[in-house]
Amino acid sequence: MTMVSEVLSARCINCRITRPTGTQVPLSTLKAGVKAVLVGFDDSLDAPTTRRLMDLGFLPGRCVELVRKAPMRDPLMFRVCDYELVLRGAQAGKILVQTEA
Amino acid sequence: MTLRHPGSGAVQLTPQLERFALVGSPNAGKTTLFNGLTGLRAKTGNYPGVTVSRYEGVTRFSGHELLIEDLPGTYSLDPISPDESIVSGIIDPEVAEHDQPRGLIALLDATSLRRSLGLLAQLMTTRQPVAVVLTFTDELARRQGRVDVAALSRALGLRVIPVISGRGDGVRAVQEAMVEVDSWPAPAIVPPSDHDELRGWVDSVLAAAGYQVPEIDSRTRRIDGLLLHPVSGTLIFLAVMYAFFQIIFTVAAPMQDQVEAFFGWLGGLASEGITIGWLSSFVSDALLGGLGGVLVFLPQIMLLFVMIALMEGTGYMSRAAFLMDRVMARAGLEGRAFVALLSSLACAIPGIMATRSLPSAKDRIATIMAAPLMTCSARLPVYVMLIALLVSPDAKLGPFGAQGTVMFGLYLLGAVSAMSAAWVFKRIGGRSGIALPFYMEMPSYRLPSLRTVALTVWESSKAFLRKVTSIIMITTIVMWALLNLPLHSDADMLAAGVDPTDEVAASAYVIDNSLAASVGNAVEPVFEPLGFDWRINIGVLSSLAAREVFVATLGQVAAAQNPDNPGSALQTMTVDSGARAGEKLFDTATVIALLVFFVYAMQCMSTLGVIRRETGTWRWSLIAFGYLSVLAWVMAFAARSLTLALL
């Protein structure tokens, strides 16, 4: 393993959440137009996927908005890091957010 | 997704030139800059040992020559697909199997800097020389965003070059920067990798650069409100797809008539001017009747690529993938597979190559096996010819043209079959392996650049013409020989009761007693249940090389059997023996069976070759050929029986 790949694959050891508190909900459960702050990833999400979601801008602490849902309610369009990205409900369900309220 | 036709052979590396690599996420404007830097002198090839395409080109600037490499788009150096492994391998200085570039040109989309700085942070971690090219600065300004380039450069500790797409001055600034690679600043410390620290670093860099977030593109939001709406979006999507096929007929038809008239005129010249019998037959039957018959479809093929380029350039392609993803999920595939299948509408080869963006090997195989079922541009000439035999151009189905509707139906049948095939292959592959995430960036709607559209159309027309002048020409000449050999003397003809001075009767005798007829008759038992006679059989067999050859072969047969009016020869051709003797050969049931046969049959040697290259074994090529051939026969038989039962 090279230095770079070692550094990259060691990321996000402490951003997994085993027992979400009451206010921490899956990103997929937001209503269209609602913003929330990303708090971490469900413990069942594998490490490479978690790291890729972070590379796409889904970093803990970032604000995420569910922009719209596709006609059959999946996939979902999000706004994060000032751009728009589509994820499927299956993955978005593993991203945990805390709503402002 | 960028449509590129496959190049051939490995890149001739020019080691004496300094090499620079363009790195960036998909949609960061890499290809535009690459084209701007290298003009149209790009070369394609493969990376050693893997089948990821490599794009290289030379750029010239005030006496310097530099080699530019366009790396596949990536969001991260932490790879999850074969494409991305190549990118990180080339950039990572510790990976020995790839040559290190002299410098990295990192392309960052100015409208999504908060995300793209993450990739830049990873690039800086490698401590390779990096310069930043800031793209889409014009869009940033249009959306009331702002960034102080000098301050950004200070905050990053890197050289930053802003470019506006379609402007030459940005390209010159990039060339100038590459020449001065020795004086590129290198930051004293590398950015952090921990997620909290990284977020802080990105935010502080952007704050220092006075970054003003671009407003949400209100135009895009408004259009999306309509185009992605559950009801209107779905209806518009269907309407767009439908218009696609009507346009292929209505807009291309007049142009096609022109090309046809031109070849008719040439044919007249040839039959008058050439007095040597066999040469005249070769020119008028093989070259004009055969190749000309295929070239007639150039307007349709160009139009198809114009529409695909427009859908991509405007950003509607991603919307189509968004609307269709749920349907793809049913087949066990993801939206990226949809993009690969959509490319297969042009040609299965770029479609199959596009599966490299799929991280899962199982998904790749399933998509590769499904791609040949998508209606590629090579089927277009066959469909147009056969549909003309089935329904008249004036026939209407309600307000819609009947020909366009049949074409739409064939594309739909191909797409549904492709999805079903993918589903089956996913099932056979088992449920092993982790499911890697599906994600897709939604670009803002943009006016497609005329240059990009023109380039796509030019490239695809060139590829079509190259195919016509190579594989199709060779097969057509072979078919001409088979259709005209063995030679018959006048005495033979007289003995058979044919007047050798009656040109029509003589050429009909030659073709009916040709080697091709023997081959066509020999395979008759296989195709007889589908209603095919030896002439169709020989067309089908010759189309194994490439689908368009079917049109060329039947064009030759028609030109030989009715030299005065080859256009209507197919309409009036009759079956000459067996139970259906005397009946019209191209009756409704037979044409439908043929159309369905072409929906499924794997008649493309290039595709089999690419499957071998992409999967590393002939096994998958053989499986694809086998299952599609069986499917083609069974479905054609079912279609014919059904039509006969209904009529």
XYZ file of C-alpha atoms in Angstrom, chain B:
647
model
C -20.782 10.964 -20.656
C -18.890 11.782 -23.781
C -19.466 9.797 -26.919
C -16.251 8.724 -28.473
C -15.749 6.136 -31.045
C -13.190 3.475 -30.344
C -9.720 4.139 -31.564
C -7.488 1.347 -32.670
C -4.039 0.302 -31.649
C -1.880 1.493 -28.800
C -0.756 5.061 -28.414
C 2.601 5.835 -29.902
C 4.186 7.336 -26.819
C 6.498 10.221 -27.444
C 8.824 10.053 -24.447
C 10.950 13.034 -25.386
C 7.992 15.375 -24.789
C 7.049 16.579 -21.312
C 3.713 15.071 -20.327
C 0.926 16.831 -18.420
C -2.196 15.106 -17.124
C -5.646 16.714 -16.919
C -7.379 15.614 -13.718
C -10.898 16.464 -12.655
C -14.347 15.198 -11.867
C -16.695 14.225 -14.711
C -18.360 17.389 -16.130
C -15.505 19.634 -14.938
C -14.842 20.647 -18.552
C -11.844 18.377 -19.110
C -12.741 17.303 -22.626
C -13.415 20.898 -23.726
C -9.997 22.035 -22.469
C -8.342 18.951 -23.948
C -9.875 19.670 -27.350
C -8.892 23.336 -27.025
C -5.294 22.419 -26.214
C -4.756 19.663 -28.749
C -7.090 20.691 -31.564
C -8.318 17.565 -33.303
C -5.001 15.801 -33.173
C -5.839 13.532 -30.247
C -4.784 9.906 -30.317
C -6.532 7.126 -28.492
C -5.239 3.826 -27.205
C -5.161 1.712 -24.106
C -3.254 1.754 -20.857
C -0.880 -1.209 -20.671
C -2.532 -4.345 -19.333
C -5.980 -2.820 -18.862
C -8.714 -1.776 -21.216
C -9.207 1.799 -20.135
C -8.933 4.173 -23.069
C -6.092 6.614 -23.035
C -6.443 9.993 -24.740
C -3.320 11.901 -25.600
C -2.576 14.855 -27.793
C 0.196 17.334 -28.473
C -0.154 21.026 -27.792
C 2.185 23.628 -29.334
C 3.023 26.955 -27.742
C 5.737 29.402 -28.829
C 8.163 26.746 -29.983
C 7.361 24.242 -27.223
C 5.654 20.899 -27.777
C 3.911 19.326 -24.807
C 2.051 16.058 -24.476
C -1.404 16.333 -22.883
C -3.126 13.328 -21.357
C -6.863 13.481 -20.628
C -7.419 11.207 -17.622
C -10.848 9.619 -17.042
C -13.068 11.802 -14.844
C -12.898 10.995 -11.136
C -14.200 12.355 -7.839
C -11.448 10.880 -5.727
C -8.046 9.194 -5.670
C -9.641 6.502 -3.486
C -10.747 4.340 -6.450
C -13.861 2.187 -6.755
C -13.899 1.468 -10.516
C -11.329 0.332 -13.123
C -11.293 3.861 -14.579
C -10.498 5.438 -11.253
C -7.767 2.930 -10.399
C -5.913 4.114 -13.497
C -6.198 7.743 -12.453
C -4.876 7.153 -8.949
C -2.167 4.837 -10.301
C -0.863 7.500 -12.656
C -0.966 10.260 -10.064
C 0.383 8.284 -7.100
C 4.192 8.626 -7.277
C 4.692 5.302 -5.502
C 2.890 3.249 -8.167
C 5.710 2.165 -10.469
C 3.798 0.652 -13.401
C 2.793 4.043 -14.846
C 5.086 6.881 -15.916
C 4.666 9.963 -13.780
C 3.464 13.052 -15.604
C 5.685 16.131 -15.347
C 2.791 18.057 -13.854
C -0.905 17.771 -12.996
C -3.511 20.198 -14.295
C -6.402 20.022 -11.841
C -9.692 21.211 -13.336
C -12.084 22.625 -10.754
C -15.644 23.652 -11.616
C -15.959 27.168 -10.152
C -19.654 26.585 -9.393
C -18.973 23.579 -7.165
C -15.637 24.549 -5.574
C -16.685 23.391 -2.121
C -16.840 19.832 -3.455
C -13.966 19.934 -5.942
C -11.449 21.279 -3.423
C -11.664 17.848 -1.750
C -10.157 16.221 -4.861
C -7.547 18.990 -5.050
C -6.596 18.310 -1.409
C -5.965 14.661 -2.347
C -3.889 15.688 -5.368
C -1.783 17.963 -3.154
C -1.223 15.074 -0.745
C 0.773 13.276 -3.466
C 3.216 16.234 -3.530
C 3.256 16.136 -7.329
C 3.483 19.514 -9.128
C -0.120 20.805 -9.442
C -1.653 23.823 -11.169
C -5.344 24.655 -10.915
C -7.565 25.506 -13.880
C -10.813 27.115 -12.778
C -13.592 26.256 -15.267
C -17.124 27.628 -15.707
C -16.121 31.035 -14.298
C -18.628 32.568 -16.740
C -21.439 30.518 -15.272
C -20.313 31.494 -11.756
C -20.619 35.171 -12.724
C -23.986 34.636 -14.399
C -25.329 33.117 -11.191
C -24.056 36.072 -9.145
C -21.195 34.086 -7.606
C -17.698 35.488 -7.126
C -14.186 34.306 -6.481
C -10.964 36.303 -6.195
C -8.554 34.247 -8.293
C -5.403 35.882 -6.889
C -6.594 35.348 -3.304
C -7.558 31.735 -4.086
C -4.073 31.184 -5.481
C -2.510 32.623 -2.298
C -4.782 30.573 -0.024
C -4.017 27.337 -1.880
C -0.344 28.105 -2.470
C -0.826 27.042 -6.111
C -0.984 28.650 -9.517
C -4.644 29.227 -10.510
C -5.770 29.899 -14.109
C -9.386 30.914 -14.767
C -10.841 29.828 -18.124
C -14.100 30.520 -19.902
C -15.282 27.710 -22.101
C -14.935 28.476 -25.789
C -12.336 31.230 -25.341
C -8.803 30.908 -26.662
C -7.095 33.143 -24.080
C -7.653 30.592 -21.287
C -6.052 27.869 -23.397
C -3.002 30.082 -23.987
C -2.698 30.785 -20.263
C -2.740 27.040 -19.551
C -0.050 26.439 -22.196
C 2.073 29.224 -20.734
C 1.724 27.724 -17.263
C 2.826 24.284 -18.469
C 5.945 25.707 -20.065
C 6.823 27.320 -16.730
C 6.282 24.135 -14.724
C 9.629 24.537 -12.961
C 8.481 27.700 -11.276
C 5.097 26.362 -10.071
C 4.666 27.172 -6.392
C 4.382 24.182 -4.070
C 2.572 24.590 -0.752
C 4.704 24.060 2.357
C 2.150 21.803 4.050
C -0.386 19.426 2.542
C -4.116 19.746 3.309
C -5.542 17.516 6.064
C -7.355 14.243 5.329
C -9.493 13.992 8.480
C -13.045 14.926 7.529
C -13.540 17.672 10.120
C -10.161 19.246 9.416
C -10.706 18.935 5.660
C -14.059 20.711 5.904
C -12.375 23.472 7.882
C -9.552 23.763 5.337
C -11.974 23.968 2.394
C -14.145 26.568 4.121
C -11.142 28.684 5.147
C -9.685 28.614 1.613
C -13.024 29.686 0.167
C -13.448 32.427 2.789
C -9.944 33.744 2.057
C -10.737 33.776 -1.671
C -13.874 35.817 -1.047
C -15.928 32.991 -2.569
C -19.505 33.968 -3.037
C -21.666 30.899 -3.518
C -23.432 30.969 -6.896
C -27.142 31.426 -6.565
C -29.214 28.385 -7.175
C -29.655 28.468 -10.912
C -33.243 29.669 -11.068
C -33.494 28.833 -14.748
C -32.482 25.229 -14.104
C -34.853 24.980 -11.121
C -37.757 26.260 -13.225
C -37.051 23.903 -16.126
C -36.568 20.992 -13.712
C -39.883 21.815 -12.071
C -41.481 20.995 -15.396
C -39.174 18.322 -16.817
C -38.819 16.302 -13.609
C -42.401 16.705 -12.419
C -43.978 13.286 -11.794
C -46.698 13.858 -14.402
C -45.487 16.468 -16.891
C -41.883 15.190 -16.669
C -42.874 11.647 -17.555
C -45.106 12.821 -20.394
C -42.409 15.112 -21.787
C -39.842 12.303 -21.534
C -42.063 10.014 -23.609
C -42.799 12.828 -26.067
C -39.073 13.573 -26.476
C -38.317 9.907 -27.127
C -41.176 9.704 -29.603
C -40.178 12.887 -31.437
C -36.687 11.424 -31.701
C -37.953 8.680 -34.022
C -40.400 10.785 -35.994
C -37.581 13.229 -36.746
C -35.359 10.420 -38.039
C -37.993 9.774 -40.702
C -39.475 13.157 -41.488
C -36.359 15.339 -41.449
C -33.977 12.834 -42.985
C -36.291 11.638 -45.761
C -35.769 14.565 -48.178
C -31.994 14.422 -47.686
C -32.105 10.692 -48.213
C -34.014 11.196 -51.472
C -31.225 13.496 -52.662
C -28.545 10.910 -51.933
C -30.662 8.238 -53.594
C -31.141 10.388 -56.694
C -27.394 10.974 -56.814
C -26.663 7.244 -56.780
C -29.386 6.657 -59.389
C -27.663 9.209 -61.624
C -24.279 7.533 -61.050
C -25.837 4.155 -61.848
C -27.142 5.516 -65.140
C -23.677 6.798 -66.029
C -22.096 3.465 -65.125
C -24.444 1.277 -67.155
C -24.052 3.582 -70.163
C -20.357 4.191 -69.900
C -18.964 0.792 -68.922
C -19.065 -1.730 -71.731
C -17.221 -4.625 -70.118
C -20.037 -6.853 -68.846
C -18.650 -8.007 -65.495
C -17.197 -4.578 -64.640
C -20.504 -2.899 -65.351
C -22.242 -5.428 -63.101
C -19.624 -4.900 -60.383
C -19.970 -1.120 -60.452
C -23.743 -0.956 -60.715
C -24.643 -3.933 -58.474
C -21.872 -4.150 -55.887
C -20.616 -0.574 -55.585
C -23.737 1.456 -56.363
C -26.478 -1.072 -55.538
C -24.712 -2.417 -52.453
C -22.504 0.282 -50.925
C -24.673 3.091 -52.283
C -27.645 1.398 -50.651
C -25.911 1.707 -47.269
C -24.548 5.225 -47.813
C -28.098 6.426 -48.399
C -28.567 6.165 -44.635
C -25.853 8.679 -43.777
C -28.405 11.525 -43.221
C -30.330 9.385 -40.733
C -27.203 8.414 -38.853
C -25.986 12.016 -38.687
C -29.379 13.119 -37.418
C -29.349 10.432 -34.725
C -26.004 11.703 -33.462
C -27.132 15.349 -33.603
C -30.011 14.457 -31.306
C -27.852 12.424 -28.922
C -25.290 15.249 -28.778
C -28.061 17.780 -28.093
C -29.499 15.668 -25.279
C -26.067 15.397 -23.722
C -25.036 18.992 -24.305
C -28.170 20.489 -22.777
C -28.066 18.273 -19.692
C -31.273 16.415 -20.526
C -29.472 13.067 -20.663
C -28.867 13.170 -16.890
C -32.532 14.063 -16.377
C -33.556 11.067 -18.482
C -31.333 8.872 -16.307
C -32.947 10.404 -13.187
C -36.449 9.640 -14.482
C -35.517 6.136 -15.604
C -33.387 5.032 -12.655
C -36.293 3.420 -10.811
C -37.049 1.328 -13.899
C -33.384 0.379 -14.193
C -33.414 -0.621 -10.523
C -36.149 -3.120 -11.380
C -33.700 -4.826 -13.736
C -31.152 -4.780 -10.937
C -29.101 -2.115 -12.673
C -28.161 1.385 -11.702
C -28.564 4.704 -13.480
C -24.979 4.619 -14.752
C -25.846 1.404 -16.590
C -28.696 3.377 -18.142
C -26.171 5.885 -19.443
C -24.108 3.016 -20.891
C -27.230 1.550 -22.504
C -28.182 4.971 -23.883
C -24.765 5.251 -25.539
C -25.516 1.895 -27.119
C -28.251 3.660 -29.076
C -25.402 5.096 -31.096
C -23.265 1.992 -31.139
C -22.843 -0.911 -28.723
C -19.072 -0.409 -28.728
C -18.901 2.941 -26.872
C -21.777 1.628 -24.738
C -19.797 -1.417 -23.681
C -16.734 0.728 -23.063
C -18.829 3.069 -20.921
C -19.476 0.170 -18.510
C -16.013 0.859 -17.108
C -17.620 3.478 -14.927
C -19.532 0.666 -13.192
C -17.717 -0.361 -10.040
C -19.302 -3.813 -9.750
C -17.971 -6.564 -12.038
C -21.334 -8.313 -11.991
C -23.163 -5.173 -13.115
C -20.585 -4.718 -15.840
C -21.152 -8.207 -17.265
C -24.928 -7.837 -17.077
C -24.780 -4.463 -18.848
C -22.320 -5.725 -21.475
C -24.603 -8.678 -22.233
C -27.588 -6.320 -22.552
C -25.918 -3.566 -24.599
C -26.092 -5.344 -28.007
C -29.895 -5.420 -27.659
C -30.160 -1.641 -27.615
C -31.009 -0.428 -31.104
C -27.696 0.792 -32.513
C -27.246 3.030 -35.530
C -26.249 0.006 -37.656
C -29.783 -1.351 -37.308
C -31.237 1.920 -38.534
C -30.683 1.271 -42.288
C -32.127 -2.248 -41.954
C -35.157 -1.004 -40.055
C -35.783 1.882 -42.455
C -35.614 -0.449 -45.447
C -37.857 -3.115 -43.914
C -40.377 -0.641 -42.473
C -40.757 0.845 -45.973
C -41.744 -2.660 -47.120
C -44.227 -2.936 -44.256
C -46.109 0.377 -44.230
C -46.341 3.207 -46.724
C -44.862 6.613 -45.816
C -48.320 8.202 -45.907
C -49.902 5.716 -43.521
C -51.024 7.325 -40.268
C -51.748 5.989 -36.838
C -54.035 8.639 -35.476
C -52.064 11.881 -35.725
C -48.700 10.093 -35.960
C -46.802 8.733 -38.914
C -47.048 4.927 -38.992
C -43.398 4.447 -40.011
C -42.094 6.468 -37.077
C -44.417 4.574 -34.736
C -43.122 1.187 -35.902
C -39.573 2.480 -35.441
C -40.426 3.687 -31.915
C -41.877 0.246 -31.190
C -38.677 -1.469 -32.340
C -36.511 0.779 -30.144
C -38.847 0.087 -27.232
C -38.705 -3.669 -27.853
C -34.899 -3.463 -27.930
C -34.780 -1.479 -24.688
C -37.219 -3.736 -22.836
C -35.316 -6.815 -24.051
C -32.010 -5.271 -22.939
C -33.398 -4.664 -19.440
C -34.784 -8.196 -19.227
C -31.454 -9.645 -20.375
C -29.611 -7.580 -17.757
C -32.012 -8.802 -15.084
C -31.449 -12.442 -16.082
C -27.669 -12.074 -16.173
C -27.717 -10.322 -12.778
C -29.699 -13.285 -11.413
C -27.357 -15.871 -12.908
C -24.401 -13.957 -11.489
C -25.695 -14.494 -7.954
C -26.034 -11.954 -5.183
C -22.427 -11.800 -4.056
C -20.362 -8.657 -3.683
C -21.080 -5.383 -1.947
C -23.421 -2.914 -3.591
C -21.419 0.207 -4.367
C -23.372 3.427 -4.337
C -25.052 4.971 -7.339
C -24.581 8.711 -7.644
C -25.004 11.099 -10.517
C -24.296 14.792 -10.768
C -27.130 16.982 -12.113
C -25.539 19.584 -14.361
C -27.258 22.935 -14.891
C -29.006 23.257 -18.227
C -26.514 24.645 -20.697
C -26.730 25.673 -24.313
C -24.787 22.961 -26.099
C -21.769 24.302 -27.928
C -22.189 24.073 -31.680
C -18.594 22.918 -31.924
C -19.146 19.904 -29.644
C -22.306 18.877 -31.514
C -20.564 19.276 -34.853
C -17.575 17.308 -33.578
C -19.739 14.414 -32.385
C -21.583 14.276 -35.708
C -18.355 14.547 -37.674
C -16.673 11.775 -35.662
C -19.640 9.435 -36.005
C -20.075 10.093 -39.726
C -16.386 9.409 -40.175
C -16.719 6.155 -38.233
C -19.707 5.153 -40.374
C -17.895 5.958 -43.616
C -14.812 4.082 -42.410
C -17.017 1.075 -41.685
C -18.641 1.341 -45.126
C -15.286 1.496 -46.867
C -13.763 -1.371 -44.889
C -15.805 -4.240 -43.465
C -18.995 -3.470 -45.431
C -17.120 -2.976 -48.716
C -15.159 -6.227 -48.332
C -18.254 -8.233 -47.449
C -20.160 -6.633 -50.312
C -17.450 -7.532 -52.831
C -17.368 -11.099 -51.514
C -21.149 -11.234 -51.815
C -20.980 -9.872 -55.356
C -18.549 -12.639 -56.308
C -20.749 -15.269 -54.652
C -23.841 -13.899 -56.389
C -22.169 -13.932 -59.827
C -20.120 -17.145 -59.720
C -19.883 -19.675 -61.252
C -19.693 -18.104 -64.704
C -22.249 -19.299 -67.224
C -21.645 -19.450 -71.000
C -24.367 -18.511 -73.462
C -24.618 -22.207 -74.307
C -25.416 -23.031 -70.635
C -28.172 -20.465 -70.640
C -29.648 -21.609 -73.916
C -29.594 -25.177 -72.610
C -31.555 -23.989 -69.571
C -34.038 -22.215 -71.830
C -32.824 -18.673 -71.034
C -32.202 -16.130 -73.766
C -28.686 -14.756 -73.065
C -29.474 -11.520 -74.906
C -32.367 -10.775 -72.549
C -30.396 -8.963 -69.857
C -32.990 -9.280 -67.104
C -33.572 -12.981 -67.645
C -29.836 -13.649 -67.941
C -28.903 -11.864 -64.722
C -31.785 -13.572 -62.929
C -30.464 -16.922 -64.180
C -26.921 -16.145 -62.989
C -28.038 -15.148 -59.526
C -30.471 -18.041 -59.146
C -27.656 -20.478 -59.991
C -24.900 -18.705 -58.053
C -22.764 -19.984 -55.187
C -24.695 -17.611 -52.952
C -27.933 -19.305 -53.948
C -26.442 -22.681 -53.028
C -25.389 -21.364 -49.614
C -28.739 -19.664 -49.128
C -30.585 -22.817 -50.087
C -28.350 -24.971 -47.876
C -29.371 -23.069 -44.731
C -33.003 -22.978 -45.836
C -34.159 -25.634 -43.327
C -33.035 -23.352 -40.465
C -34.757 -20.194 -41.690
C -37.694 -21.654 -43.611
C -39.984 -21.574 -40.529
C -39.330 -17.806 -40.350
C -40.522 -17.342 -43.948
C -37.039 -16.489 -45.263
C -36.006 -17.712 -48.728
C -32.432 -18.105 -49.942
C -32.122 -14.414 -50.821
C -33.028 -13.313 -47.310
C -30.841 -16.095 -45.877
C -27.837 -14.871 -47.779
C -28.585 -11.330 -46.590
C -28.806 -12.532 -42.984
C -25.605 -14.572 -43.263
C -23.686 -11.691 -44.831
C -24.939 -9.349 -42.100
C -23.011 -11.389 -39.540
C -20.054 -9.157 -40.422
C -22.032 -5.961 -39.877
C -25.767 -5.359 -39.871
C -25.757 -2.819 -42.703
C -24.445 -5.494 -45.093
C -27.989 -6.907 -45.116
C -29.153 -3.782 -46.926
C -26.168 -3.941 -49.282
C -26.753 -7.612 -50.134
C -30.473 -7.221 -50.772
C -29.634 -4.098 -52.783
C -27.362 -6.210 -54.967
C -29.970 -8.926 -55.375
C -32.574 -6.345 -56.323
C -30.233 -4.552 -58.727
C -29.424 -7.851 -60.440
C -32.990 -9.090 -60.649
C -34.579 -5.859 -61.770
C -31.878 -3.544 -63.133
C -34.405 -1.029 -64.427
C -36.014 -0.346 -61.101
C -34.101 -1.832 -58.186
C -36.031 0.409 -55.779
C -39.297 -1.438 -56.187
C -37.746 -4.850 -56.895
C -37.984 -5.904 -53.249
C -41.644 -4.876 -53.048
C -42.602 -7.129 -55.949
C -40.166 -10.001 -55.397
C -41.892 -13.370 -55.196
C -40.994 -16.693 -53.645
C -39.792 -19.022 -56.416
C -40.252 -22.464 -54.917
C -41.852 -24.419 -52.079
C -45.271 -24.044 -50.526
C -45.352 -20.259 -50.884
C -44.203 -20.241 -54.549
C -45.549 -17.234 -56.452
C -46.528 -15.338 -53.310
C -44.922 -12.033 -52.348
C -41.586 -12.728 -50.595
C -41.729 -9.652 -48.333
C -45.240 -10.161 -47.028
C -46.272 -8.672 -43.684
C -45.481 -11.760 -41.603
C -42.016 -12.202 -43.106
C -41.061 -8.543 -42.742
C -42.193 -8.578 -39.107
C -40.198 -11.758 -38.502
C -37.138 -10.118 -40.088
C -37.516 -6.956 -38.014
C -37.798 -8.985 -34.815
C -34.843 -11.112 -35.916
C -32.724 -7.962 -36.269
C -33.842 -6.686 -32.858
C -32.186 -9.708 -31.214
C -29.506 -11.102 -33.515
C -25.866 -10.449 -32.628
C -24.615 -9.456 -36.081
C -21.573 -7.392 -35.385
C -18.045 -8.746 -35.304
C -16.696 -5.515 -33.800
C -18.998 -5.846 -30.779
C -17.873 -9.446 -30.178
C -14.290 -8.203 -30.352
C -14.931 -5.436 -27.838
C -16.671 -7.822 -25.438
C -13.572 -10.006 -25.593
C -11.342 -6.990 -24.939
C -13.413 -5.663 -22.063
C -13.977 -8.977 -20.272
C -10.563 -10.447 -21.054
C -12.000 -13.728 -22.409
C -13.772 -15.002 -25.521
C -16.178 -16.799 -23.202
C -18.512 -13.813 -22.851
C -18.366 -13.076 -26.595
C -19.464 -16.658 -27.288
C -22.194 -16.526 -24.662
C -23.493 -13.260 -26.132
C -23.443 -14.638 -29.664
C -25.095 -17.904 -28.632
C -27.895 -16.541 -26.509
C -28.732 -13.737 -28.930
C -28.809 -16.045 -31.977
C -31.178 -18.485 -30.284
C -33.308 -15.620 -29.003
C -33.439 -14.035 -32.479
C -34.727 -17.224 -34.081
C -37.268 -17.986 -31.367
C -38.637 -14.438 -31.206
C -38.813 -14.113 -35.008
C -40.677 -17.421 -35.203
C -43.076 -16.316 -32.474
C -43.641 -12.946 -34.181
C -44.340 -14.600 -37.527
C -46.715 -17.182 -36.076
C -48.527 -14.484 -34.138
C -48.899 -12.271 -37.210
C -50.189 -15.180 -39.320
C -52.670 -16.096 -36.618
C -53.932 -12.519 -36.360
C -54.158 -11.722 -40.088
